[in-house]
Amino acid sequence: MQLLLVRHGEPLAVSAQAGGADPELSPQGHTQAEALGAWAADLTGEKVVEVVVSGMRRAQQTAAPAAGALGLDPVVDPDLAEFDVGRPSYQPVHARLGSDDPDWQRITEGYLPDFVDAEAFTARVRGAFGRIVGRHRDAGRESVLVVCHAGVINTYLALQLGLDRPLTFPLDHAGLSRVLVSRGGRVRVRSVNETGHVAGAL
């Protein structure tokens, strides 16, 4: 089987949102989501049998056009939520560039912020992908589209590649990474952060 891992599109900034920040996509993010949907509608040679999303709005809105094009109802897995789930505010990457905020500095160095329980987050990510693979291990050449978050995708890739830094790869909004999983459970990272399908929307 093949995992098609997609980071959500660009979101809006949110400050002091009760219950935790859960921003919608920005206009640019919606453009990226539509580009992903057009890519999904034009797929040839790849059969996507499931679309899985996190419980966060930016991931669900990004996945919606692709799911519609594929004729699939997205499966929501709350364990695919980003490491900042529940935090009251959210700033998109472009608004944080050059910031001296200690959390942002750790992210740029490839590490999870200090407020994250790294062990628990890693276990959550491992469990979520374990369930997806468990449902489709015998799917052969079929694919599963997973739309979630940069920290989630990075952490999963780091687990498979044996990397010390959980946030090694800078992932673009709506960027696509491919992971192949054999029937025997062997995992191979095929690509990281493909952007050809959204090149005009970044």
Tab-separated table of C-alpha atoms in Angstrom:
chain	number	residue	atom	x	y	z
A	1	MET	CA	0.000	0.000	0.000
A	2	GLN	CA	0.979	3.632	-0.378
A	3	LEU	CA	0.422	6.429	2.116
A	4	LEU	CA	-0.039	9.831	0.485
A	5	LEU	CA	0.744	12.266	3.312
A	6	VAL	CA	-0.412	15.842	2.729
A	7	ARG	CA	0.096	18.830	4.955
A	8	HIS	CA	-2.951	21.097	5.261
A	9	GLY	CA	-3.219	24.343	3.316
A	10	GLU	CA	-2.332	27.744	4.686
A	11	PRO	CA	-4.549	28.675	7.665
A	12	LEU	CA	-5.583	31.954	9.190
A	13	ALA	CA	-4.131	33.288	12.427
A	14	VAL	CA	-6.242	32.807	15.545
A	15	SER	CA	-5.788	34.492	18.937
A	16	ALA	CA	-7.284	33.572	22.298
A	17	GLN	CA	-9.897	31.173	20.913
A	18	ALA	CA	-11.922	29.477	23.643
A	19	GLY	CA	-11.562	25.719	23.603
A	20	GLY	CA	-8.317	25.876	21.632
A	21	ALA	CA	-7.354	27.466	18.335
A	22	ASP	CA	-8.829	25.679	15.328
A	23	PRO	CA	-8.359	28.060	12.403
A	24	GLU	CA	-9.969	27.834	9.009
A	25	LEU	CA	-7.988	28.010	5.795
A	26	SER	CA	-6.980	31.389	4.430
A	27	PRO	CA	-8.004	32.295	0.865
A	28	GLN	CA	-4.592	31.046	-0.239
A	29	GLY	CA	-5.177	27.837	1.710
A	30	HIS	CA	-8.459	27.266	-0.116
A	31	THR	CA	-6.622	27.749	-3.421
A	32	GLN	CA	-4.128	25.100	-2.333
A	33	ALA	CA	-6.962	22.769	-1.331
A	34	GLU	CA	-8.598	23.209	-4.737
A	35	ALA	CA	-5.266	22.432	-6.415
A	36	LEU	CA	-5.018	19.253	-4.362
A	37	GLY	CA	-8.553	18.383	-5.416
A	38	ALA	CA	-7.679	18.912	-9.082
A	39	TRP	CA	-4.661	16.645	-8.637
A	40	ALA	CA	-6.848	13.964	-7.046
A	41	ALA	CA	-9.410	14.230	-9.859
A	42	ASP	CA	-6.656	13.684	-12.423
A	43	LEU	CA	-4.968	10.704	-10.756
A	44	THR	CA	-4.090	7.888	-13.116
A	45	GLY	CA	-2.549	4.609	-12.092
A	46	GLU	CA	-3.156	5.210	-8.387
A	47	LYS	CA	-6.318	3.978	-6.709
A	48	VAL	CA	-7.066	5.907	-3.514
A	49	VAL	CA	-9.346	3.791	-1.326
A	50	GLU	CA	-9.559	5.978	1.775
A	51	VAL	CA	-9.116	9.606	2.817
A	52	VAL	CA	-8.114	10.139	6.451
A	53	VAL	CA	-8.013	13.543	8.153
A	54	SER	CA	-7.282	14.928	11.578
A	55	GLY	CA	-10.070	16.448	13.627
A	56	MET	CA	-8.767	19.965	12.975
A	57	ARG	CA	-10.595	22.308	10.638
A	58	ARG	CA	-7.614	23.236	8.465
A	59	ALA	CA	-6.959	19.590	7.620
A	60	GLN	CA	-10.601	18.811	6.924
A	61	GLN	CA	-11.043	21.838	4.647
A	62	THR	CA	-7.871	20.930	2.753
A	63	ALA	CA	-9.055	17.363	2.205
A	64	ALA	CA	-12.613	18.209	1.171
A	65	PRO	CA	-12.034	18.926	-2.559
A	66	ALA	CA	-9.845	15.834	-2.979
A	67	ALA	CA	-12.320	13.627	-1.134
A	68	GLY	CA	-15.117	14.974	-3.314
A	69	ALA	CA	-13.131	14.299	-6.474
A	70	LEU	CA	-12.422	10.755	-5.307
A	71	GLY	CA	-16.009	10.105	-4.208
A	72	LEU	CA	-14.918	9.239	-0.659
A	73	ASP	CA	-16.155	10.362	2.755
A	74	PRO	CA	-13.160	11.337	4.896
A	75	VAL	CA	-12.412	9.247	7.975
A	76	VAL	CA	-11.578	11.476	10.965
A	77	ASP	CA	-8.832	10.320	13.323
A	78	PRO	CA	-8.373	12.789	16.228
A	79	ASP	CA	-4.941	11.291	16.944
A	80	LEU	CA	-3.661	12.919	13.742
A	81	ALA	CA	-4.078	16.359	15.348
A	82	GLU	CA	-1.025	18.611	15.494
A	83	PHE	CA	1.132	18.882	18.618
A	84	ASP	CA	-0.357	22.323	19.370
A	85	VAL	CA	-3.944	21.067	19.601
A	86	GLY	CA	-5.778	22.796	22.444
A	87	ARG	CA	-3.491	25.843	22.518
A	88	PRO	CA	-5.475	29.116	22.565
A	89	SER	CA	-3.659	30.817	19.674
A	90	TYR	CA	-2.211	29.827	16.310
A	91	GLN	CA	0.156	31.715	14.025
A	92	PRO	CA	0.847	30.406	10.502
A	93	VAL	CA	4.446	29.866	9.478
A	94	HIS	CA	4.762	33.007	7.342
A	95	ALA	CA	3.769	35.112	10.372
A	96	ARG	CA	6.435	33.495	12.562
A	97	LEU	CA	9.454	33.760	10.290
A	98	GLY	CA	12.255	35.602	12.076
A	99	SER	CA	10.517	35.339	15.450
A	100	ASP	CA	12.679	34.965	18.558
A	101	ASP	CA	9.938	33.012	20.338
A	102	PRO	CA	11.617	30.032	22.092
A	103	ASP	CA	9.002	27.556	20.817
A	104	TRP	CA	9.526	28.718	17.235
A	105	GLN	CA	13.291	28.519	17.662
A	106	ARG	CA	13.010	24.883	18.718
A	107	ILE	CA	10.784	24.114	15.738
A	108	THR	CA	13.271	25.691	13.312
A	109	GLU	CA	16.015	23.567	14.901
A	110	GLY	CA	13.972	20.430	14.255
A	111	TYR	CA	12.623	19.784	17.739
A	112	LEU	CA	9.180	19.844	19.321
A	113	PRO	CA	8.407	22.849	21.544
A	114	ASP	CA	8.946	22.458	25.275
A	115	PHE	CA	5.190	22.507	25.940
A	116	VAL	CA	4.809	19.212	24.031
A	117	ASP	CA	5.069	15.827	25.729
A	118	ALA	CA	7.254	14.424	22.961
A	119	GLU	CA	6.894	10.806	24.044
A	120	ALA	CA	3.098	11.002	24.211
A	121	PHE	CA	2.851	12.851	20.891
A	122	THR	CA	5.098	10.338	19.154
A	123	ALA	CA	3.044	7.469	20.564
A	124	ARG	CA	-0.153	9.140	19.348
A	125	VAL	CA	1.257	9.552	15.826
A	126	ARG	CA	2.564	5.981	15.769
A	127	GLY	CA	-0.833	4.676	16.855
A	128	ALA	CA	-2.768	6.670	14.250
A	129	PHE	CA	-0.628	5.474	11.355
A	130	GLY	CA	-0.570	1.974	12.772
A	131	ARG	CA	-4.359	1.858	12.517
A	132	ILE	CA	-4.329	3.138	8.938
A	133	VAL	CA	-1.720	0.600	7.882
A	134	GLY	CA	-3.564	-2.131	9.767
A	135	ARG	CA	-6.719	-1.462	7.752
A	136	HIS	CA	-4.904	-1.548	4.408
A	137	ARG	CA	-1.772	-3.640	4.810
A	138	ASP	CA	-3.042	-6.151	2.225
A	139	ALA	CA	-4.203	-3.473	-0.213
A	140	GLY	CA	-1.385	-4.081	-2.674
A	141	ARG	CA	-0.954	-1.036	-4.914
A	142	GLU	CA	-3.859	0.884	-3.438
A	143	SER	CA	-3.278	4.222	-1.703
A	144	VAL	CA	-4.603	6.083	1.330
A	145	LEU	CA	-4.633	9.891	1.317
A	146	VAL	CA	-3.858	11.274	4.778
A	147	VAL	CA	-4.313	15.024	5.259
A	148	CYS	CA	-2.949	16.300	8.544
A	149	HIS	CA	-0.118	18.467	9.866
A	150	ALA	CA	3.584	19.185	9.433
A	151	GLY	CA	4.511	17.974	12.914
A	152	VAL	CA	2.537	14.761	12.523
A	153	ILE	CA	3.984	13.961	9.098
A	154	ASN	CA	7.508	14.872	10.174
A	155	THR	CA	7.288	12.722	13.278
A	156	TYR	CA	6.053	9.724	11.289
A	157	LEU	CA	8.793	10.164	8.693
A	158	ALA	CA	11.416	10.505	11.444
A	159	LEU	CA	10.218	7.250	13.000
A	160	GLN	CA	10.539	5.420	9.698
A	161	LEU	CA	13.924	6.936	8.809
A	162	GLY	CA	15.448	6.621	12.288
A	163	LEU	CA	16.068	10.364	12.606
A	164	ASP	CA	16.870	12.007	15.938
A	165	ARG	CA	15.098	15.263	15.112
A	166	PRO	CA	11.314	14.807	14.863
A	167	LEU	CA	10.859	17.969	12.756
A	168	THR	CA	13.588	17.453	10.176
A	169	PHE	CA	11.748	18.406	6.982
A	170	PRO	CA	10.331	21.820	6.039
A	171	LEU	CA	6.971	20.894	4.503
A	172	ASP	CA	5.039	23.247	2.255
A	173	HIS	CA	1.316	23.785	2.607
A	174	ALA	CA	-0.424	20.990	0.681
A	175	GLY	CA	2.968	19.364	0.072
A	176	LEU	CA	2.837	15.620	-0.577
A	177	SER	CA	5.070	12.871	0.847
A	178	ARG	CA	4.834	9.231	-0.214
A	179	VAL	CA	5.437	6.206	2.011
A	180	LEU	CA	5.249	2.623	0.764
A	181	VAL	CA	4.280	-0.190	3.147
A	182	SER	CA	4.679	-3.815	2.063
A	183	ARG	CA	2.350	-6.632	3.089
A	184	GLY	CA	5.119	-7.799	5.401
A	185	GLY	CA	5.247	-4.417	7.119
A	186	ARG	CA	8.412	-3.062	5.505
A	187	VAL	CA	8.226	0.715	5.232
A	188	ARG	CA	10.021	2.814	2.614
A	189	VAL	CA	9.858	6.593	2.345
A	190	ARG	CA	9.576	7.237	-1.368
A	191	SER	CA	9.435	11.041	-1.459
A	192	VAL	CA	9.157	14.066	0.819
A	193	ASN	CA	7.297	17.302	0.096
A	194	GLU	CA	6.331	17.033	-3.562
A	195	THR	CA	4.841	20.372	-4.632
A	196	GLY	CA	4.291	20.072	-8.381
A	197	HIS	CA	0.537	19.721	-7.921
A	198	VAL	CA	0.320	23.060	-6.046
A	199	ALA	CA	3.273	24.879	-7.616
A	200	GLY	CA	1.104	27.791	-8.691
A	201	ALA	CA	-0.540	28.138	-5.278
A	202	LEU	CA	2.429	28.331	-2.912
